[in-house]
mmCIF file of C-alpha atoms in Angstrom:
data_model
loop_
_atom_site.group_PDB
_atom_site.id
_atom_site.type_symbol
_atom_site.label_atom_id
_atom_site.label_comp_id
_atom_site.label_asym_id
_atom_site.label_seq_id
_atom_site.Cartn_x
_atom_site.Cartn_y
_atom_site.Cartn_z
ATOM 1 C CA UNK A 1 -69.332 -81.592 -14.546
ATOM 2 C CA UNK A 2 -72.421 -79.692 -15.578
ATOM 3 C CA UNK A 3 -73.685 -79.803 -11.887
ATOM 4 C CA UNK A 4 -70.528 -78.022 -10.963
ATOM 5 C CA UNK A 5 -70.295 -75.155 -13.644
ATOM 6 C CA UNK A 6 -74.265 -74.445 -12.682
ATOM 7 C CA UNK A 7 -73.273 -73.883 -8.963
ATOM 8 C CA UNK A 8 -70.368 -71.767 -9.764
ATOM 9 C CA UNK A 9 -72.246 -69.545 -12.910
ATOM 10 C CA UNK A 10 -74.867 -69.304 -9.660
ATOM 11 C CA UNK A 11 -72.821 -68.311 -7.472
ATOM 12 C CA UNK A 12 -70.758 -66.073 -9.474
ATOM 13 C CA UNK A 13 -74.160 -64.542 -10.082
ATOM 14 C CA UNK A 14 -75.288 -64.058 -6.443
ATOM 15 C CA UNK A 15 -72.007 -62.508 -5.832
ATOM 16 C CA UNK A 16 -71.953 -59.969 -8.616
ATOM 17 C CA UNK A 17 -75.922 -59.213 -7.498
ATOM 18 C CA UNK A 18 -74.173 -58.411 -3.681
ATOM 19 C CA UNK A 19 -71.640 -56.130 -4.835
ATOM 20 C CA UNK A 20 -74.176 -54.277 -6.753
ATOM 21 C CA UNK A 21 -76.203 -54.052 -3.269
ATOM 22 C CA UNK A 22 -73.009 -52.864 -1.243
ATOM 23 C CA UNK A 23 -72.490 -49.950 -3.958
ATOM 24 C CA UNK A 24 -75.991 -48.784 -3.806
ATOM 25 C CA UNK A 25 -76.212 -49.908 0.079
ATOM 26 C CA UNK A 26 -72.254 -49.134 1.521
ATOM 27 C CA UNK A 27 -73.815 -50.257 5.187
ATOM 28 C CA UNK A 28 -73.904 -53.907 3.677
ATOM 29 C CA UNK A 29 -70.136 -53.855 3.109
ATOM 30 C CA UNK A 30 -69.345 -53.617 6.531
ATOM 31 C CA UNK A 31 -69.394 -57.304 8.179
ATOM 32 C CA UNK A 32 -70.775 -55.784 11.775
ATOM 33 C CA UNK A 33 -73.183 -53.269 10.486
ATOM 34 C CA UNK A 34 -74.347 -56.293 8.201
ATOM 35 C CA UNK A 35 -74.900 -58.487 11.126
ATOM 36 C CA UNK A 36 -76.885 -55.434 12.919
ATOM 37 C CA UNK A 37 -79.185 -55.673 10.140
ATOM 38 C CA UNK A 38 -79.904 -59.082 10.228
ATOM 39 C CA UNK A 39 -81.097 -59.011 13.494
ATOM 40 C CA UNK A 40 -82.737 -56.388 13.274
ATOM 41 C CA UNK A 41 -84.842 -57.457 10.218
ATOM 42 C CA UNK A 42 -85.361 -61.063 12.409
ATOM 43 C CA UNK A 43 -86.508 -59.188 14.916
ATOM 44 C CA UNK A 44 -88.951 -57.336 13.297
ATOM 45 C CA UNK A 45 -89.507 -60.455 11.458
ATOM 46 C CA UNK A 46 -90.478 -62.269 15.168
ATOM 47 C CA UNK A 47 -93.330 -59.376 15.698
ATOM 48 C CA UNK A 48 -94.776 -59.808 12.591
ATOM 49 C CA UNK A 49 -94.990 -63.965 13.094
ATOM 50 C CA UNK A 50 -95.989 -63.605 16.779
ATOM 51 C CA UNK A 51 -98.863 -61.127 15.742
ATOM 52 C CA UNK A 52 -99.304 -62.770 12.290
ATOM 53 C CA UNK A 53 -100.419 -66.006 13.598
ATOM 54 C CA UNK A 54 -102.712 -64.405 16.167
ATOM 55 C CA UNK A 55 -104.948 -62.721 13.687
ATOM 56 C CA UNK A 56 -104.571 -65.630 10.919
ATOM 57 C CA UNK A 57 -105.998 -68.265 13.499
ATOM 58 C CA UNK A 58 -108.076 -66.729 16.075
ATOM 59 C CA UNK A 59 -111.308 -66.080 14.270
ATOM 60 C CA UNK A 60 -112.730 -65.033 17.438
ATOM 61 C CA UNK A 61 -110.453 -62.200 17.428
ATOM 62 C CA UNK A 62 -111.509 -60.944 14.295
ATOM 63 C CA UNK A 63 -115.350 -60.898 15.553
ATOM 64 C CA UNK A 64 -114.339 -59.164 18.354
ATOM 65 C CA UNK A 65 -112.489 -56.473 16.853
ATOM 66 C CA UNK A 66 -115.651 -55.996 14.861
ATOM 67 C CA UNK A 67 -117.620 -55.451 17.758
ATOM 68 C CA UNK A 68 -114.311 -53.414 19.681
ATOM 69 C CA UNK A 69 -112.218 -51.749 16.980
ATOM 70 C CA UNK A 70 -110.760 -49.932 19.904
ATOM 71 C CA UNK A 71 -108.946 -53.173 21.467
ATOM 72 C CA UNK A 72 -107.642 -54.004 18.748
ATOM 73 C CA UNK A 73 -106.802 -50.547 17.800
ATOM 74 C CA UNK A 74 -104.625 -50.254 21.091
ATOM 75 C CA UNK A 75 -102.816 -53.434 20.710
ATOM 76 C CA UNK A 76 -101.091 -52.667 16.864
ATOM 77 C CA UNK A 77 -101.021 -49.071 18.351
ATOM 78 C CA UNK A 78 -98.323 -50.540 20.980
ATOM 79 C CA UNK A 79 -97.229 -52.979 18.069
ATOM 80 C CA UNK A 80 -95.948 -50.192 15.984
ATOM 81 C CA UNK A 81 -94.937 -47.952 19.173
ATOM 82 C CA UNK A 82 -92.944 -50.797 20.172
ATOM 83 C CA UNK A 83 -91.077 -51.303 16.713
ATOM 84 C CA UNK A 84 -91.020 -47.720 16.721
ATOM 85 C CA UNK A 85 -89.168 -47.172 19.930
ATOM 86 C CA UNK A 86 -86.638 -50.415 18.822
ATOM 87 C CA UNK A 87 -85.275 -48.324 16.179
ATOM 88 C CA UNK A 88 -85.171 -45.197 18.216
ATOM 89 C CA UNK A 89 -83.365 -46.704 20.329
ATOM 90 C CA UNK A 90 -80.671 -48.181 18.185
ATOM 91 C CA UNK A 91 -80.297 -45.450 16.006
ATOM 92 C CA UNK A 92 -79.720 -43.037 19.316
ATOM 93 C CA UNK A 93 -76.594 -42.312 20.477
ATOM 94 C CA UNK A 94 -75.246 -43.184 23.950
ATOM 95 C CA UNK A 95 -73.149 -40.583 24.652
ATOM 96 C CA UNK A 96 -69.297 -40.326 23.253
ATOM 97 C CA UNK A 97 -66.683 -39.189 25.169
ATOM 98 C CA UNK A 98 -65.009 -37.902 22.051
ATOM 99 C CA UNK A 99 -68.224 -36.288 20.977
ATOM 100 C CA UNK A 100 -68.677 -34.685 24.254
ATOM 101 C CA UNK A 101 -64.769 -33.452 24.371
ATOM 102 C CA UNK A 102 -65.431 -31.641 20.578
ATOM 103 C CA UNK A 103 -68.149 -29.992 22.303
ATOM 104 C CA UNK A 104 -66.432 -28.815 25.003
ATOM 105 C CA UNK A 105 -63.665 -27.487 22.507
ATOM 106 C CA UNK A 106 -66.485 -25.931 20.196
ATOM 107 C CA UNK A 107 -67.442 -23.839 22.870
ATOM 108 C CA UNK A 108 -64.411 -22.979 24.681
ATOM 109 C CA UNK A 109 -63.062 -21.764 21.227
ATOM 110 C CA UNK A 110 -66.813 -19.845 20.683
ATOM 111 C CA UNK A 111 -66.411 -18.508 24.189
ATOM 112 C CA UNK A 112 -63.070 -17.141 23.342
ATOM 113 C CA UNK A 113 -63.630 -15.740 20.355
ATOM 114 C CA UNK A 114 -66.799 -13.825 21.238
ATOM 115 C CA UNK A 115 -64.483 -12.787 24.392
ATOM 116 C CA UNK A 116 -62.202 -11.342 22.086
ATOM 117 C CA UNK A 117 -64.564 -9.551 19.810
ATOM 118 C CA UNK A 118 -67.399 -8.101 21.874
ATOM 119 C CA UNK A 119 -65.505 -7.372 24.917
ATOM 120 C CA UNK A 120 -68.303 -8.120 27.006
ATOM 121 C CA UNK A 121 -69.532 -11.178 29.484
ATOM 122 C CA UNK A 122 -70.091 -14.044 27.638
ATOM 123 C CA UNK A 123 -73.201 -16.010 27.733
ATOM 124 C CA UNK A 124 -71.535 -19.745 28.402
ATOM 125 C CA UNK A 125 -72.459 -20.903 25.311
ATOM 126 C CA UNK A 126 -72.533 -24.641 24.649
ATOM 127 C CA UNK A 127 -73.522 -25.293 28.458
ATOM 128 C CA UNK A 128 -77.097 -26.649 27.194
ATOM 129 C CA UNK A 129 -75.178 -29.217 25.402
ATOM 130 C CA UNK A 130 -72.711 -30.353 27.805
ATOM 131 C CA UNK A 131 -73.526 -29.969 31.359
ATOM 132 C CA UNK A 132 -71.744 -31.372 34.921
ATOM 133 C CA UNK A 133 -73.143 -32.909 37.873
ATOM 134 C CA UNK A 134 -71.936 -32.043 40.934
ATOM 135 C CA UNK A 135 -72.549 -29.489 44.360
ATOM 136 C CA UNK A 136 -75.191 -28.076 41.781
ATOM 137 C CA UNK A 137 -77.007 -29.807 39.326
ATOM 138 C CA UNK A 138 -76.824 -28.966 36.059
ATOM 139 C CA UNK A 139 -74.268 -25.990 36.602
ATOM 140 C CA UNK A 140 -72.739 -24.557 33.210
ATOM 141 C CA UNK A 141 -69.959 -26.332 31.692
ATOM 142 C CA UNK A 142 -67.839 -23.315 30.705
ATOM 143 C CA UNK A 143 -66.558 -20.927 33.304
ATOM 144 C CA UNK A 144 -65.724 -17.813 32.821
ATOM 145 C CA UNK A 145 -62.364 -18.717 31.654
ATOM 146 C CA UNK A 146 -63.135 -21.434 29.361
ATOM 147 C CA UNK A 147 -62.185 -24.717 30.884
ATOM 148 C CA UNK A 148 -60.758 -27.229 28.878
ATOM 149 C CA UNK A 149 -61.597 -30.798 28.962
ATOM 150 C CA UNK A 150 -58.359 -31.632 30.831
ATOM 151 C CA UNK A 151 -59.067 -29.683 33.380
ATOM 152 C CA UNK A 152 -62.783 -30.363 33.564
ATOM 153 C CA UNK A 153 -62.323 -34.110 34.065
ATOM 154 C CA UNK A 154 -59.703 -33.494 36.427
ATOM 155 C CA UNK A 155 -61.823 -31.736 38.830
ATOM 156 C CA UNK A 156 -64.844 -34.519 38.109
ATOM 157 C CA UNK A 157 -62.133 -36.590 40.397
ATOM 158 C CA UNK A 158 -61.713 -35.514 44.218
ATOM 159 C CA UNK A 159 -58.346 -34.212 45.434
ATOM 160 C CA UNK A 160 -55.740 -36.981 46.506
ATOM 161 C CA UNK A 161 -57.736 -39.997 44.325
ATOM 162 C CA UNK A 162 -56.672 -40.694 40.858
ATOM 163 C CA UNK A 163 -57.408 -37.816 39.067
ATOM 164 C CA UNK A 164 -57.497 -39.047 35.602
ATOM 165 C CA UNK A 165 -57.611 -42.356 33.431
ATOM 166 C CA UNK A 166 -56.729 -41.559 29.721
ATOM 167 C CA UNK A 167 -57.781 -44.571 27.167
ATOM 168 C CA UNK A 168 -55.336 -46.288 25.282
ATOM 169 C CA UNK A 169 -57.456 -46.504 22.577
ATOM 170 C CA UNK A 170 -59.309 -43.619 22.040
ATOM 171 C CA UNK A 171 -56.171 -41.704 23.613
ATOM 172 C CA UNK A 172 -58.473 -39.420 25.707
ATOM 173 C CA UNK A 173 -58.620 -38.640 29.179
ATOM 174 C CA UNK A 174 -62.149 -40.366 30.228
ATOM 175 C CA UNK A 175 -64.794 -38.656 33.005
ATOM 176 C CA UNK A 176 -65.777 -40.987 35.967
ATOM 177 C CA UNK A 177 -68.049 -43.857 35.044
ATOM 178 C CA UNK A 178 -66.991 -44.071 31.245
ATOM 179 C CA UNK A 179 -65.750 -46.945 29.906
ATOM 180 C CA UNK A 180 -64.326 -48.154 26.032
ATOM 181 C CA UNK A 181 -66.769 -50.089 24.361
ATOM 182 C CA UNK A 182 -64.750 -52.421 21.958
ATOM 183 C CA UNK A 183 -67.690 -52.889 19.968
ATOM 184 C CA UNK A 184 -67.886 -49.693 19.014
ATOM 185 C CA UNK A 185 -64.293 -49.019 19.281
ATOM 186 C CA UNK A 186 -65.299 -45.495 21.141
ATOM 187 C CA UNK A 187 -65.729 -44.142 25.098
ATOM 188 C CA UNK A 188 -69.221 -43.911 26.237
ATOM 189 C CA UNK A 189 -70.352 -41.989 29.003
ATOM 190 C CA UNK A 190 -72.000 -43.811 31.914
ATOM 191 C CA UNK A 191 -71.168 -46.983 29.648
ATOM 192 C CA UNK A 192 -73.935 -49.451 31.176
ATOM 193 C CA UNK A 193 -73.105 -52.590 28.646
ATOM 194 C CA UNK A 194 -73.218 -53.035 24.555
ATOM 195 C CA UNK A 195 -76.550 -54.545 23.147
ATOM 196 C CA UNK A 196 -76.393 -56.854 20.688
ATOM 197 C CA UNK A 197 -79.720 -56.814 19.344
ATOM 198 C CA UNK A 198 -79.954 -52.790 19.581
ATOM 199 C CA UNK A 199 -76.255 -52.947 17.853
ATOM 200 C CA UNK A 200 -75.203 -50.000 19.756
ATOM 201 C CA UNK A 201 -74.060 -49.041 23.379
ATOM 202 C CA UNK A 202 -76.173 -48.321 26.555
ATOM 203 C CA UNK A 203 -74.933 -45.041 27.900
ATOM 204 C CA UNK A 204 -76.203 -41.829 29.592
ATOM 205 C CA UNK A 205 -77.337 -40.733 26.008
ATOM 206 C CA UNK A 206 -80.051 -43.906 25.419
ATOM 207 C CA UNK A 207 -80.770 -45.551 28.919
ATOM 208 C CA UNK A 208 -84.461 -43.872 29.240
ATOM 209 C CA UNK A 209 -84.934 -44.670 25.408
ATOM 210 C CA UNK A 210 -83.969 -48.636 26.694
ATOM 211 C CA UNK A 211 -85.998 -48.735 29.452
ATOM 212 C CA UNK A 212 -89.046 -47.412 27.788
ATOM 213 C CA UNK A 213 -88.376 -50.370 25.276
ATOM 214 C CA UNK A 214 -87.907 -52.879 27.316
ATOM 215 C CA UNK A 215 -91.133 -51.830 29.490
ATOM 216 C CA UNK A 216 -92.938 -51.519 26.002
ATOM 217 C CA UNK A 217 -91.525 -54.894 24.878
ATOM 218 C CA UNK A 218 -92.754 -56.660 28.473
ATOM 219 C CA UNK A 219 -95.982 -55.416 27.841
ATOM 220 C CA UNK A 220 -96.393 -56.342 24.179
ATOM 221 C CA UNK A 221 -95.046 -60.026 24.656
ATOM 222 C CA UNK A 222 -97.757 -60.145 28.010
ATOM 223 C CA UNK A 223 -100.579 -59.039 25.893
ATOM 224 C CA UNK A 224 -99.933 -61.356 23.266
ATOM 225 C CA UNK A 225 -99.630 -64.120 25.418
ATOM 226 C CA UNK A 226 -102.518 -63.699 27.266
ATOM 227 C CA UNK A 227 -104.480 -63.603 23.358
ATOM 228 C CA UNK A 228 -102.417 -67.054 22.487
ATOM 229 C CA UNK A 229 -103.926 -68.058 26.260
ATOM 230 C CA UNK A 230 -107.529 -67.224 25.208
ATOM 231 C CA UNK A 231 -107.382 -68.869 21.932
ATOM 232 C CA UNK A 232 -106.159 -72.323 23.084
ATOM 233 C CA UNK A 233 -108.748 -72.060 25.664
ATOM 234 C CA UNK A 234 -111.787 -71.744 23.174
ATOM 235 C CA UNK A 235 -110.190 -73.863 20.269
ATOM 236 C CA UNK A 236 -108.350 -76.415 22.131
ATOM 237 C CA UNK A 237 -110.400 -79.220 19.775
ATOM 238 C CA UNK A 238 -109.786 -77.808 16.593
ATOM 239 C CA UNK A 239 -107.180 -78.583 13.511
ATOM 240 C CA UNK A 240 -104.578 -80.201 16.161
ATOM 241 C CA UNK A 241 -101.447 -78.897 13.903
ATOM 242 C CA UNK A 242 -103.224 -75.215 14.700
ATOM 243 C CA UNK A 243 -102.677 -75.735 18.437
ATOM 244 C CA UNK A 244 -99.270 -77.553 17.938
ATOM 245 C CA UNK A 245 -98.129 -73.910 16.717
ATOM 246 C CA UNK A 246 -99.672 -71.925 18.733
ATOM 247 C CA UNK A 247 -98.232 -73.823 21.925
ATOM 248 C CA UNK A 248 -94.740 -73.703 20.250
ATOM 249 C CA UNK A 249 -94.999 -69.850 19.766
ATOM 250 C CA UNK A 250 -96.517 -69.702 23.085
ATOM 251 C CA UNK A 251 -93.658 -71.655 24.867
ATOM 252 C CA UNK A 252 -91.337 -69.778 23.359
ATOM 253 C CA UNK A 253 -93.098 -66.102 23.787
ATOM 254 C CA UNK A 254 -93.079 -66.600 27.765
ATOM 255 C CA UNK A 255 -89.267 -67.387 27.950
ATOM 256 C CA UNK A 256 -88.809 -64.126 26.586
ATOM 257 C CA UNK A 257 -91.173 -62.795 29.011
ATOM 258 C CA UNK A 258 -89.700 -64.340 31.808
ATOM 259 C CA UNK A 259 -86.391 -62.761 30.583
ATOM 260 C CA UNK A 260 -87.903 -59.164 29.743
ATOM 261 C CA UNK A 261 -89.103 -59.280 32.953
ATOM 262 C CA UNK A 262 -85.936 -59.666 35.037
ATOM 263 C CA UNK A 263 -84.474 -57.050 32.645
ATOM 264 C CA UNK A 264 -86.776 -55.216 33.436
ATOM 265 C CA UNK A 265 -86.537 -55.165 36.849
ATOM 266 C CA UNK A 266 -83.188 -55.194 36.830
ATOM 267 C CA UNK A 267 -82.611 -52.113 35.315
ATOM 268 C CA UNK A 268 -85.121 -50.060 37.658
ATOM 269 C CA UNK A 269 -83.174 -51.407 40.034
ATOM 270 C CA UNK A 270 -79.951 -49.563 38.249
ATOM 271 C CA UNK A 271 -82.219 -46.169 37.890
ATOM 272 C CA UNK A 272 -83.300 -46.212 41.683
ATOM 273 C CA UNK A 273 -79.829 -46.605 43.045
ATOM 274 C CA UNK A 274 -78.167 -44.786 39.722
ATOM 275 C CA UNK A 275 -76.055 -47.503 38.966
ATOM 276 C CA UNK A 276 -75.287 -48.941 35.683
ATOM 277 C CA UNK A 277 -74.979 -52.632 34.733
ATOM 278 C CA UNK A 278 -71.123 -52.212 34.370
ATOM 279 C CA UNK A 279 -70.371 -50.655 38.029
ATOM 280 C CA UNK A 280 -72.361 -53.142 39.279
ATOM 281 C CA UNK A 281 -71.081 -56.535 37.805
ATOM 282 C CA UNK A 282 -67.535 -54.892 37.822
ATOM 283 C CA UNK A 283 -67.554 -53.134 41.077
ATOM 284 C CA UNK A 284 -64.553 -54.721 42.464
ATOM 285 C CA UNK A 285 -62.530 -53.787 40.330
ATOM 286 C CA UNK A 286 -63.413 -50.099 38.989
ATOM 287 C CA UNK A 287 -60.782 -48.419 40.711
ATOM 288 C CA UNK A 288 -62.983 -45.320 42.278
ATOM 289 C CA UNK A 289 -65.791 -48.042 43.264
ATOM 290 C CA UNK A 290 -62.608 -50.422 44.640
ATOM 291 C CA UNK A 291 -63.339 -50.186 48.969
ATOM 292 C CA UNK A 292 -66.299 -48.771 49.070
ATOM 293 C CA UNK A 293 -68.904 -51.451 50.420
ATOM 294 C CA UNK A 294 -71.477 -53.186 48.675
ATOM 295 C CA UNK A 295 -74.419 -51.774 50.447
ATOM 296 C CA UNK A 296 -72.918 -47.531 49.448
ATOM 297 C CA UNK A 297 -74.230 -46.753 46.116
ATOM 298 C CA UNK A 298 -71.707 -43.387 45.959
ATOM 299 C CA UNK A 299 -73.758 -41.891 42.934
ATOM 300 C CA UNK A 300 -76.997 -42.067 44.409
ATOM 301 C CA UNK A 301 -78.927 -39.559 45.525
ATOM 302 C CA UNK A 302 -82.011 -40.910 46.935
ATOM 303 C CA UNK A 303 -84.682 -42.700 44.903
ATOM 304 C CA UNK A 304 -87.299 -39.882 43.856
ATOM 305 C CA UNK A 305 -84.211 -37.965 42.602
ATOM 306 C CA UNK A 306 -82.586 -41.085 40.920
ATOM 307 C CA UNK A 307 -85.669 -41.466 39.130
ATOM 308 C CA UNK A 308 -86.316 -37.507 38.656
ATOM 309 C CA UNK A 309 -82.757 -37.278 36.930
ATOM 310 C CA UNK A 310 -83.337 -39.550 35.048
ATOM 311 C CA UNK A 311 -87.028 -39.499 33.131
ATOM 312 C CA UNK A 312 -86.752 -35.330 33.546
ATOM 313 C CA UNK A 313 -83.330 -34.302 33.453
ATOM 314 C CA UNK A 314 -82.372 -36.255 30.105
ATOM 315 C CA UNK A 315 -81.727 -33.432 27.781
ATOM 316 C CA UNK A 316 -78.164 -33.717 27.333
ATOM 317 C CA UNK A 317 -76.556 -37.335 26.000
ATOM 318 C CA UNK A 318 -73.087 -35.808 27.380
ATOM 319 C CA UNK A 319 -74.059 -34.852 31.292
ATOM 320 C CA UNK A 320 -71.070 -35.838 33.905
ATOM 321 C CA UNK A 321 -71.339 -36.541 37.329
ATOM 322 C CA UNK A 322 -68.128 -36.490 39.864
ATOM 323 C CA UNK A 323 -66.693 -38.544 42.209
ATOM 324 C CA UNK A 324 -68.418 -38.231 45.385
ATOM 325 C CA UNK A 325 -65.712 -36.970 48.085
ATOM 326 C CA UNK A 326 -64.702 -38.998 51.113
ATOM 327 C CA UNK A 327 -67.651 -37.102 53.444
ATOM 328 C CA UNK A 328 -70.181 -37.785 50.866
ATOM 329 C CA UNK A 329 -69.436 -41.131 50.945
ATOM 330 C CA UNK A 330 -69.337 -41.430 54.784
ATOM 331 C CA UNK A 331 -72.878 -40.002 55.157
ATOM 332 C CA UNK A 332 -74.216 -42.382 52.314
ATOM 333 C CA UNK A 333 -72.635 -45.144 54.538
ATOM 334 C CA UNK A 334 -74.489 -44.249 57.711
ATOM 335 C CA UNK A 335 -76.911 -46.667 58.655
ATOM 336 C CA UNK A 336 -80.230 -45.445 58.908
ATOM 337 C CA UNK A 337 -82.385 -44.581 61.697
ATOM 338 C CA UNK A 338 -86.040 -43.630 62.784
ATOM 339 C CA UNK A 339 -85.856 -40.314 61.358
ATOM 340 C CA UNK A 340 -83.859 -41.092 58.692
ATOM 341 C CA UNK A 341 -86.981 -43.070 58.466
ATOM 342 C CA UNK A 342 -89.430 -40.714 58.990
ATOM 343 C CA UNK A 343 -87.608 -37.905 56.760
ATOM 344 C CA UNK A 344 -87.195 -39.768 53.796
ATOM 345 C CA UNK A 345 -83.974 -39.988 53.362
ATOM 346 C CA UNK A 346 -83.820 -42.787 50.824
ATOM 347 C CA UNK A 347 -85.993 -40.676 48.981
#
């Protein structure tokens, strides 16, 4: 009986001790943010073990950062730049439809007013912010007679094809290549998939800030094999319960290599032919991608610009592209010849 009122005085205890966090933390109320933070505090917690154990073993190390500071001064430099860009990255946002669409009403209204007052051209405010791709790249959002977002995702969509698809969640009419995330409950823009470890979506807004994380990532879990590598090599005959660790963190560091690396690839894959993970795992049945074949990628627009677009021409988290017209997508399906060859015309 005592046994019993000591676990429930304890946990009545560790209860009253979590409310008092949620008050002065409200994010730990929340079941899904809560989860978020777990991983992202094991994650964290996996870089400090991984790197932990390095420098807490491998004497050798420690010599030779004596003699080169500067080696061991660029690997924790691309430690912390790693965590670093982890955190960017999840804290970033990907791009909201809804965001983008209060934007677009911000500035019609601005454009309007000022109209109104001055009596004099207006100077398209709010196209830095949001910004279409189409016939020119880049062009300003607002027209001269403020287009509404209506009207501005209608003409994303090509005469005679469907011209809109309004969410039944977010109640919203969506551009081409969004998608609802019901994760976040919200439309992204150029919705690529929802991380789980990130906690957030993968959209036009964050996809450089992924891809520089992942790349970072590959590199940090490659360096710090290959220093788990050299170690075993030169102390393979020491304290055996040493090397029983080490080959434990070691097996387990290159699986997530291996993985980081097909991610990684994968998704320069995705920038070269400006596709996103979505489009291409759900291709057949996305209704503007539905008939076209598998070797047309309709958004592309060669490789050099893929990847110009998208390391240079990030600015805006809400930029739009339309739906290529039926010509477009006849000349992307044209095979290629000698001089498509010799002009570049992948490129």
């Amino acid at each position: 009986m005592t046994i019993f009122t000591v676990c429930r005085s304890l946990r009545d205890s560790l209860c009253r001790a979590f409310d008092r966090c949620c008050r002065f933390l409200p994010c730990l109320s929340d079941p899904a943010r809560r989860s978020a933070l777990g991983l992202k505090a094991a994650l964290v917690m996996l870089h400090l073990i991984y790197a932990g154990v390095l420098f807490l073993f491998d004497g050798g190390l420690i010599e030779k950062t004596k003699r080169e500071p500067w080696y061991t001064g660029i690997y924790l430099a691309l430690f912390v730049i790693t965590l670093v860009q982890y955190f960017v990255t999840s804290g970033s946002s990907p791009g909201y439809v809804l965001d983008a669409m209060r934007k677009v009403n911000e500035a019609n209204s601005i454009f309007r007013r000022t109209a109104t007052v001055s009596k004099q051209p207006a100077s398209s405010k709010g196209s830095v912010v949001v910004t279409v791709e189409g016939s020119q790249l880049g062009r300003p959002l607002l027209k001269d007679n403020g287009t509404p977002w209506s009207k501005l995702v209608l003409d994303l969509y090509p005469p005679g094809s469907v011209r809109s698809l309004t969410c039944s969640y977010c109640n919203v009419e969506q551009p081409p290549r969004s998608r609802h995330c019901h994760d976040c409950d919200r439309c992204v823009l150029q919705f690529d998939h929802h991380c789980v470890w990130l906690g957030t979506c993968i959209g036009v807004g964050n996809h450089c800030k992924f891809w520089w994380y992942i790349c970072e990532e590959t590199a940090l879990c490659l360096w710090t094999g290959i220093q788990y590598i050299t170690y075993l090599k030169s102390n393979i005959s020491s304290a055996w319960w040493k090397d029983a660790i080490m080959i434990v963190l070691l097996v387990t560091l290159s699986i997530s290599l291996f993985f980081l690396l097909l991610l990684l690839l994968f998704h320069s894959y995705l920038i070269l032919t400006n596709q996103t993970t979505y489009e291409l795992v759900r291709r057949r049945r996305i209704t503007y991608l539905r008939g076209i074949p598998d070797r047309v990628y309709p958004f592309s627009k060669g490789a050099c610009r893929n990847l110009y677009e998208f390391c240079c021409l990030r600015s805006s988290k809400y930029r739009m592209e339309s739906l290529p017209t039926a010509l477009e997508l006849e000349e992307k399906a044209r095979p290629y010849t000698c001089t498509d060859v010799v002009t570049c015309r992948c490129c």
